[in-house]
Every structure is written in structure tokens, then in C-alpha cells.
Tab-separated table of N, CA and C and ligand atoms in Angstrom:
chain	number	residue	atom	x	y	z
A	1	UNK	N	263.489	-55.789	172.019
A	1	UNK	CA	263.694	-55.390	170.613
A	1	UNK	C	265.028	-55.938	170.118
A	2	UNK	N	265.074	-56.363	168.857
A	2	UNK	CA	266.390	-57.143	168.200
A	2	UNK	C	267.152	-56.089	167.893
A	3	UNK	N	267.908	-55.062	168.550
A	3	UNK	CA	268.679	-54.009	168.270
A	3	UNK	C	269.685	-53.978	169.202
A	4	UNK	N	271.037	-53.921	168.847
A	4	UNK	CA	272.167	-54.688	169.200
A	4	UNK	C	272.858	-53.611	169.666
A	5	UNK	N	272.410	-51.963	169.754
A	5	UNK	CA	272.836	-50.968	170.896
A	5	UNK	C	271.615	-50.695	171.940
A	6	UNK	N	270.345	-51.159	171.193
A	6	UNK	CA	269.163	-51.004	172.842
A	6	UNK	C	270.032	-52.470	173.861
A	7	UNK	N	270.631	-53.219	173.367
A	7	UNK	CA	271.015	-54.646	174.021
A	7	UNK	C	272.410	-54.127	174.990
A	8	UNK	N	272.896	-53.243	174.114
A	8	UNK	CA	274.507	-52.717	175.183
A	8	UNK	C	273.774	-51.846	176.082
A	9	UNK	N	272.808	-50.670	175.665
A	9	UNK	CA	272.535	-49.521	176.969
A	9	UNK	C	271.652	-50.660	177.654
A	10	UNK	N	271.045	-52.107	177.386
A	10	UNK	CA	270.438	-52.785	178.764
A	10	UNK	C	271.694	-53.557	179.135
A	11	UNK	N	272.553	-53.643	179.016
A	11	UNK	CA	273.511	-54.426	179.170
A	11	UNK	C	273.652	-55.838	178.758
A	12	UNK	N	272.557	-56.296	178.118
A	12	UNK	CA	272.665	-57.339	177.744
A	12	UNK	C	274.146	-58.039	176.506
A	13	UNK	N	274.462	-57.160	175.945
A	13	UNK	CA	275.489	-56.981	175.094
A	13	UNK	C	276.231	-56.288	175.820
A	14	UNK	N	277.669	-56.822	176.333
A	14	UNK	CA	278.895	-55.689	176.784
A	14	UNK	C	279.394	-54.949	175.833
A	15	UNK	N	279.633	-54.114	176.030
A	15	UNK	CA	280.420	-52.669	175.313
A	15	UNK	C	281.771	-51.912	176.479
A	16	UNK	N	282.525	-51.576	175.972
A	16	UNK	CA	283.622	-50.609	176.516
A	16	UNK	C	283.099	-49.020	176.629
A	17	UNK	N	282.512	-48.998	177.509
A	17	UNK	CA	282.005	-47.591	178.039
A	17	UNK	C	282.636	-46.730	178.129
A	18	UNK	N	282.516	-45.419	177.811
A	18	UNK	CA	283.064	-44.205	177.767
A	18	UNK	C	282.682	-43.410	178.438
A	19	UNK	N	281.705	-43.027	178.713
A	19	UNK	CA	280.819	-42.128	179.098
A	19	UNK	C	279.156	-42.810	179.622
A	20	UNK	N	278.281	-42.685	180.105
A	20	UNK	CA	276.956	-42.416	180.297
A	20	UNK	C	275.871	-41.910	181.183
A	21	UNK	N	275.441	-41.299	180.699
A	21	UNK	CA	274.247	-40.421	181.893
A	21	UNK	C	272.603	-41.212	181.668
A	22	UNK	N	271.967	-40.192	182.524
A	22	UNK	CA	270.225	-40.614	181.917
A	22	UNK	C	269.822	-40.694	180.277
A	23	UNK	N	270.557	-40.005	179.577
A	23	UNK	CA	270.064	-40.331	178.413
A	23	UNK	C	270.751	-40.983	176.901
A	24	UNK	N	271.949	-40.602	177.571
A	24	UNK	CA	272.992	-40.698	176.365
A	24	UNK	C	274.058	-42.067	176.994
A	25	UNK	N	274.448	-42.962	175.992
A	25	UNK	CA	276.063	-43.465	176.426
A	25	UNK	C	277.182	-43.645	175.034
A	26	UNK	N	278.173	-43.443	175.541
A	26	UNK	CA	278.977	-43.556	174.806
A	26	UNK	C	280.634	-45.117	175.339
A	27	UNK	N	280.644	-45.687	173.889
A	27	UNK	CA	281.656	-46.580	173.714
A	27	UNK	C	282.367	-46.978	172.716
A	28	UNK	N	283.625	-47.447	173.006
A	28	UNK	CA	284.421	-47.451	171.642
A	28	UNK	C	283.790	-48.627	170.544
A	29	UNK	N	284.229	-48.078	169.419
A	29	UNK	CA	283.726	-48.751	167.909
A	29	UNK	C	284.515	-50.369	168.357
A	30	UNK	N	283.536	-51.183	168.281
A	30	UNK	CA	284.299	-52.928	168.090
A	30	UNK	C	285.641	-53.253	167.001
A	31	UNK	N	284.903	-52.122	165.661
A	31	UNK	CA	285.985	-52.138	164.706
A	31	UNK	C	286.815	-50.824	164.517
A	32	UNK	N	288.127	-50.257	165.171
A	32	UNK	CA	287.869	-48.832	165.436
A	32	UNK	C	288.420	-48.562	163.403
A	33	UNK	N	288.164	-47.349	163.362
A	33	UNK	CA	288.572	-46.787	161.796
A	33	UNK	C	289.543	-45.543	161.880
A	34	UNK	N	289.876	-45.574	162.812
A	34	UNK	CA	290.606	-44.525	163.606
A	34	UNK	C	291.415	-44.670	164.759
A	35	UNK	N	292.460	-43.881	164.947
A	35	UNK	CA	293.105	-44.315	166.645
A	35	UNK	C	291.822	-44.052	167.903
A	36	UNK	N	291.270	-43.101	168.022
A	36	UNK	CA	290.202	-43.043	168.407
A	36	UNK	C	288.776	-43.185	167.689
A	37	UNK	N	288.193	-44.071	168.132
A	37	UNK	CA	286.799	-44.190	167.637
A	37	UNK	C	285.262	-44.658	168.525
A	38	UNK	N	284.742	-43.546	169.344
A	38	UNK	CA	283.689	-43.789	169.663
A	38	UNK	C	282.478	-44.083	169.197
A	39	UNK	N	281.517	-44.139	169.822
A	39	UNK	CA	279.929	-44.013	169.365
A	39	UNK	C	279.308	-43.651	170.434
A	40	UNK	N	278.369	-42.929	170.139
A	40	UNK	CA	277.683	-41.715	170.974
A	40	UNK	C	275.909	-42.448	170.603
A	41	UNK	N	276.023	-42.628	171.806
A	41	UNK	CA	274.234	-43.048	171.278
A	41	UNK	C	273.209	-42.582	172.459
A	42	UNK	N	271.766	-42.241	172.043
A	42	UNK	CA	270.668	-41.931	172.842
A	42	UNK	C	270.666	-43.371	173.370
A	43	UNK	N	269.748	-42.918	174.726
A	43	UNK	CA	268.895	-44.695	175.077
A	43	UNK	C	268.171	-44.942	174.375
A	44	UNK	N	267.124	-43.942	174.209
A	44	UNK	CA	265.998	-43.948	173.733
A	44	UNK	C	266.359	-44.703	172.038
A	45	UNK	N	265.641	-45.487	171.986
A	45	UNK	CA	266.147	-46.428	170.379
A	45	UNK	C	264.926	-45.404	169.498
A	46	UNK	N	265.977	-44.765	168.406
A	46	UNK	CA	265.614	-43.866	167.300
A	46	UNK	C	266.335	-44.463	165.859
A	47	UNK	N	265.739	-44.983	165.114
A	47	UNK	CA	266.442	-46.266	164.116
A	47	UNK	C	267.502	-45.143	163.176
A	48	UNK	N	266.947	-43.896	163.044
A	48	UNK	CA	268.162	-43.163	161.946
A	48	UNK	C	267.456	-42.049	162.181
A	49	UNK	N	268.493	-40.539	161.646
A	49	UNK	CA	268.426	-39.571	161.744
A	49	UNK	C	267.240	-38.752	161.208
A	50	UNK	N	266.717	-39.751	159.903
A	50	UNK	CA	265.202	-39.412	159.155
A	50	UNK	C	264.494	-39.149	160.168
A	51	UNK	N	264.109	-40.229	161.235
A	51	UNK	CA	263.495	-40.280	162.551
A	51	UNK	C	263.226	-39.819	163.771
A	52	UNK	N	264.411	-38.749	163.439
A	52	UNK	CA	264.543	-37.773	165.018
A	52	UNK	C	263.247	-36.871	165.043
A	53	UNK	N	262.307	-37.099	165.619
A	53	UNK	CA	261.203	-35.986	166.186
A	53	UNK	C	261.592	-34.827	166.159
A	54	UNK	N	260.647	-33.884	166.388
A	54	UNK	CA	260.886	-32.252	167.414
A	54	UNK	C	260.994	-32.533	168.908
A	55	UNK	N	260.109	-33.913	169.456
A	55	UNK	CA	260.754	-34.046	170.755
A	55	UNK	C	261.644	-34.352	171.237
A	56	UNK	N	262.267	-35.561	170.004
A	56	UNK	CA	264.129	-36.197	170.133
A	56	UNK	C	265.204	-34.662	170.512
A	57	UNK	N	264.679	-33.692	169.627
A	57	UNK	CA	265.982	-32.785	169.626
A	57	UNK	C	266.661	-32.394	171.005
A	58	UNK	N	266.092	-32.409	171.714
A	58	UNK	CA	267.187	-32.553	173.312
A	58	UNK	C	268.018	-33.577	173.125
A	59	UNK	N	267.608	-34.912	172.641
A	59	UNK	CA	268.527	-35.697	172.927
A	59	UNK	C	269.636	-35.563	171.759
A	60	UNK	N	269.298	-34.953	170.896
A	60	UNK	CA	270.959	-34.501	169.799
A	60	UNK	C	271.492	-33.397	170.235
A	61	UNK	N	271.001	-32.558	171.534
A	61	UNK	CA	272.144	-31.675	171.818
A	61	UNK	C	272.553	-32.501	173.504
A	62	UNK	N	272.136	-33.549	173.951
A	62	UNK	CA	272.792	-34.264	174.843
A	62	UNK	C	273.885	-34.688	174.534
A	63	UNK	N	273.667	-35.407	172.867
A	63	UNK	CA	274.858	-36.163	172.232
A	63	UNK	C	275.891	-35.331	171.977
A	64	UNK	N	276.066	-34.215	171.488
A	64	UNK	CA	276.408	-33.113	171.586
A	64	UNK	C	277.280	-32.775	172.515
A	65	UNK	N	276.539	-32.432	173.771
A	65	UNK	CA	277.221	-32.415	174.831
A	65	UNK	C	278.241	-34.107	175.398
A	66	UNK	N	277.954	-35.012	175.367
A	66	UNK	CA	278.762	-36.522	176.114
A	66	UNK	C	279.661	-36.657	174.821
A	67	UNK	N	279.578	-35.537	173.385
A	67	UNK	CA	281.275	-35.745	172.833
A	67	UNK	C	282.239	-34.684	173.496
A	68	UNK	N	281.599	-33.955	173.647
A	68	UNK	CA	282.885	-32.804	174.509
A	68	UNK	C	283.199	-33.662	175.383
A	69	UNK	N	282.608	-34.128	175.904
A	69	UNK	CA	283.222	-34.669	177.614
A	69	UNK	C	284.197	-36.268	176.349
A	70	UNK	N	283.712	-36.926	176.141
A	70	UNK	CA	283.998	-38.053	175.377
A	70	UNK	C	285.740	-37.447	174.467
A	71	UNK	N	285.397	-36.554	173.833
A	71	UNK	CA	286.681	-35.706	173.163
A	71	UNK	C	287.700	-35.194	174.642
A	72	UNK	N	287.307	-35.304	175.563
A	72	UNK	CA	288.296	-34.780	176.075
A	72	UNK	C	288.917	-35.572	176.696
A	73	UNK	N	287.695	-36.431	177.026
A	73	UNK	CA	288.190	-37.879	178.216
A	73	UNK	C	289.276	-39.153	177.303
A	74	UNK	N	289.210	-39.027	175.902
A	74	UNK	CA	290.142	-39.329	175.245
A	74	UNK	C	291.199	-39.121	174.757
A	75	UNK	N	291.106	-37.136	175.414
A	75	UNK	CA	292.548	-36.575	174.702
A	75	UNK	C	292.369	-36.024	172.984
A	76	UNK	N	291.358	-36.018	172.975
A	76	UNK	CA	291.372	-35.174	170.771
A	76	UNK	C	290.586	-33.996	171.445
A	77	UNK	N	290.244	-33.389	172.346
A	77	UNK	CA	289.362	-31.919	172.401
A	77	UNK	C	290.183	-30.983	171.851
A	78	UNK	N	291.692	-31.108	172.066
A	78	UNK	CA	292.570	-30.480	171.540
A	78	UNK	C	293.457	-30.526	170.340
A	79	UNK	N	293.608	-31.744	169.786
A	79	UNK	CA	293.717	-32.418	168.415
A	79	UNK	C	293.132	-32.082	167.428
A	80	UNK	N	292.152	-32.842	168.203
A	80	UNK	CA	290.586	-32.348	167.114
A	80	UNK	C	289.697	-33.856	166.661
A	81	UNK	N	288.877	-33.996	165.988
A	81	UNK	CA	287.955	-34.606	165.923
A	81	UNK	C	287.178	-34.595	165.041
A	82	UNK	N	286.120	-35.764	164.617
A	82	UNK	CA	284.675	-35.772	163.580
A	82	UNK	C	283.764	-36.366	164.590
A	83	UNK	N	282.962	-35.621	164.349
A	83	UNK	CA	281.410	-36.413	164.564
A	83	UNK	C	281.042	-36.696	163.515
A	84	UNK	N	280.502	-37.995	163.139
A	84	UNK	CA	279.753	-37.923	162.119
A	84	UNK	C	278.626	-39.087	162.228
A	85	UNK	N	277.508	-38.748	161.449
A	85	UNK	CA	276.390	-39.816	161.940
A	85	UNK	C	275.731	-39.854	159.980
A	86	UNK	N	275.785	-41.338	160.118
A	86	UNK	CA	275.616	-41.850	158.619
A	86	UNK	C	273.782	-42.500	158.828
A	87	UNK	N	273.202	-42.159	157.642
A	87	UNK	CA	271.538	-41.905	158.114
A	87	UNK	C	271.597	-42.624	156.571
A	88	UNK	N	271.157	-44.139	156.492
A	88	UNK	CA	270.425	-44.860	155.543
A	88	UNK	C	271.973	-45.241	154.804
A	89	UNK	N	271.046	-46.467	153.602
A	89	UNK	CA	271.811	-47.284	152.649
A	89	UNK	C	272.838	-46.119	152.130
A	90	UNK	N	272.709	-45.196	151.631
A	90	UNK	CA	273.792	-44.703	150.647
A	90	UNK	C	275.407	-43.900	151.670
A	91	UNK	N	274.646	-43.429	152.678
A	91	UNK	CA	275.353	-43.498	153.317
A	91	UNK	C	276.477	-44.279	154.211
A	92	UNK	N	275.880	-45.758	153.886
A	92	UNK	CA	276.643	-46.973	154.812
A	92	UNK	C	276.135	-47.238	155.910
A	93	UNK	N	274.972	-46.582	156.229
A	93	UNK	CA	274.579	-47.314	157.956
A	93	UNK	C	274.157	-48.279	157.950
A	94	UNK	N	274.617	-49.121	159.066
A	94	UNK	CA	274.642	-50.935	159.355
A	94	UNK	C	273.846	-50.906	160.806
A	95	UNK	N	273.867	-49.731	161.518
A	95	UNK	CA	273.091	-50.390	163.055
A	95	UNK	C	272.180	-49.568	162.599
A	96	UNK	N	270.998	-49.551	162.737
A	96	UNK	CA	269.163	-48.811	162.906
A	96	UNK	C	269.041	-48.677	164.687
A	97	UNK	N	269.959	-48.068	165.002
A	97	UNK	CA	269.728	-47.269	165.821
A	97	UNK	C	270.745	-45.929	166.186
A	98	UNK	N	270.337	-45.067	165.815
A	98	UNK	CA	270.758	-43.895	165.943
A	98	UNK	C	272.038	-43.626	166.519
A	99	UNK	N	273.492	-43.659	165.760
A	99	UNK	CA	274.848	-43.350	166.907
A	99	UNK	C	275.702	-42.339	165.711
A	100	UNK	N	275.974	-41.359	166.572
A	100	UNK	CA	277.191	-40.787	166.153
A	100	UNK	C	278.308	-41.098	166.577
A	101	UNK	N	279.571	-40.906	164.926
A	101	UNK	CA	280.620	-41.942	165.065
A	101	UNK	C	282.033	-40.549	165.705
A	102	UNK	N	282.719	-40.417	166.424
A	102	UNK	CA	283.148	-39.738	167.138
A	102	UNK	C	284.704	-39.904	166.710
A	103	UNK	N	285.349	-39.369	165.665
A	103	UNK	CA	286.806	-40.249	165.101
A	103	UNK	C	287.812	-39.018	165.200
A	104	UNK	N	289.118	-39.533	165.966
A	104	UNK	CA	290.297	-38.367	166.298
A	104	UNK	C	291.272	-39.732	166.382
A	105	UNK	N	292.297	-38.740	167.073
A	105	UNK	CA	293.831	-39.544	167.378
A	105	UNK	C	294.534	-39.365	166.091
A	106	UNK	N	294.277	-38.842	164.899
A	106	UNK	CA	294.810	-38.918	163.734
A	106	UNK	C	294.792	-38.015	162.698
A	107	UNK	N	295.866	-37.359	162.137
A	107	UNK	CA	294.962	-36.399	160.617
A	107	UNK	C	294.149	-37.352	159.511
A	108	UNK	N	292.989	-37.028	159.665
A	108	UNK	CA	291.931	-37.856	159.377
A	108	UNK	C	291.897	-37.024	157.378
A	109	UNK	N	291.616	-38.241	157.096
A	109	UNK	CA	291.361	-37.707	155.251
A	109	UNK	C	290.493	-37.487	155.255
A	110	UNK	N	290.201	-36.532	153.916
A	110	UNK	CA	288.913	-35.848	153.295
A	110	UNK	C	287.648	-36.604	153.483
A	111	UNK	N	287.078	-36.119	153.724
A	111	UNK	CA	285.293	-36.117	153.133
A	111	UNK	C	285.011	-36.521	151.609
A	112	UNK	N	285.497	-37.288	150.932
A	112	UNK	CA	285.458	-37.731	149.762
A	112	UNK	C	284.695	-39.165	149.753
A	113	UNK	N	284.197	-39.380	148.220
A	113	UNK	CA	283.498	-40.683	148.514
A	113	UNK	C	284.558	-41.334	147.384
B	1	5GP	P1	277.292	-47.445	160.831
B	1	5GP	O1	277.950	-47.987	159.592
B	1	5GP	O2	275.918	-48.028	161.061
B	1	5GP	O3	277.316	-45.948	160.891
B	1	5GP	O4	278.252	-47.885	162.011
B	1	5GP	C1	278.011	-48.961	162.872
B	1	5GP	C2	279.246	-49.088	163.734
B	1	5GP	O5	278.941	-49.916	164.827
B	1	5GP	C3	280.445	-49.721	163.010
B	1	5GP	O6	281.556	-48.814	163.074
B	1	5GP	C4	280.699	-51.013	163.778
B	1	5GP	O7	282.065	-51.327	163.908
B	1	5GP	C5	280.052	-50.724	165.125
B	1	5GP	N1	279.518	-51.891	165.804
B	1	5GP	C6	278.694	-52.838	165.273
B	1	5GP	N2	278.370	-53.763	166.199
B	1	5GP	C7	279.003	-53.390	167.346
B	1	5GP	C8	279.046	-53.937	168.669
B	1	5GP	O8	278.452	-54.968	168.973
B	1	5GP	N3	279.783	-53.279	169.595
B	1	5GP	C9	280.470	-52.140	169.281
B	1	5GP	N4	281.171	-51.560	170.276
B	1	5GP	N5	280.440	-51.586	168.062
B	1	5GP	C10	279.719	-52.194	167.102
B	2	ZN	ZN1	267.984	-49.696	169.535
């Protein structure tokens, strides 16, 4: 499949790994927007959040779980942190496959557009 995070969890594309188990991996943003900036992604290729099943939902409380570990293994569990996961055009999403964006190291500005 032409999807350029199913290509990092096969390894075909290198990424800076953070974290990964059976279902989930996590690695830092290529472009970070933040002092810290991960991405938290399923294996399983799910193109956007519209898309998450009733059977996906384990895998959004996996993701869930590999940012605690991810927040801590970076040092913001205690800082603090955003998850945030951008779902279609208006929002700005550029990869069609499902990642939450994981942003600390910084007092981060508003939620404003
Ligand atoms: P989106 O706008 O879809 O929510 O975010 C996509 C994110 O993926 C962007 O922050 C972008 O910098 C990151 N990204 C795109 N291509 C690559 C890549 O090949 N490797 C890594 N590590 N990050 C990428
Ligand atoms: Zn994919």
C-alpha cells in the first residue's frame, strides 16, 4: 500500500522510534512543531479518525496507553503535554493514516485557529 507510515511500521521507510509493541509504534515528527514532538500510530493502517470501527477501539486506548509511556520516556509526563489527532481537510491532515500528534517540552499556545 502507498502509505508512508504502513512503509515505517514495515520498515521500509526509517523513522526514529520511540516506542513499539504488537500494535502500536511511536516516533518523532520529521518536522518537529514543538521541542517535543511525537506520533503515535496503530499498525493496523486506519486512513482517519472518521474510520475507526467499534473493533479499532482497543487500538485508541493502546495509543492511549504508548503516550504515557512515550510522555514519560521523553520527560513531559510531568510538564505536560497534547495529544492531538487532526481527522480530514479542514483540520490539516496530510498522512491518511491514522497518528496522534503527541506535543510537550514547551508552554504550548492556545487552541485557536
Ligand atoms: P498531519 O498534518 O497529517 O496531522 O501530520 C502529519 C505529520 O507527519 C506532520 O507533522 C509531518 O511532519 C509528519 N511526517 C510526514 N512524513 C513523515 C515521515 O516520513 N517521517 C516522519 N517521522 N514524520 C513525517
Ligand atoms: Zn498506512
Amino acid at each position: 500500500m502507498d502509505c508512508i507510515f504502513c512503509k515505517i511500521v514495515e520498515g521500509s521507510i526509517p523513522a526514529n522510534k520511540i516506542y513499539e509493541d504488537d500494535t502500536v509504534l511511536a516516533f518523532h515528527d520529521i518536522q518537529p512543531a514543538a521541542p517535543v514532538h511525537a506520533l503515535i500510530i496503530p499498525k493496523k493502517h486506519i486512513a482517519a479518525m472518521k474510520d475507526v470501527r467499534e473493533e479499532d477501539l482497543p487500538l485508541i486506548a493502546d495509543i492511549h496507553r504508548a503516550a504515557q509511556k512515550v510522555a514519560k520516556e521523553l520527560g513531559v509526563d510531568e510538564s505536560g503535554y497534547r495529544l492531538l489527532n487532526n481527522c480530514g481537510k479542514n483540520a490539516g491532515q496530510v498522512v491518511f493514516h491514522i497518528h496522534y500528534h503527541l506535543l510537550g517540552g514547551a508552554k504550548l499556545g492556545p487552541l485557536n485557529h
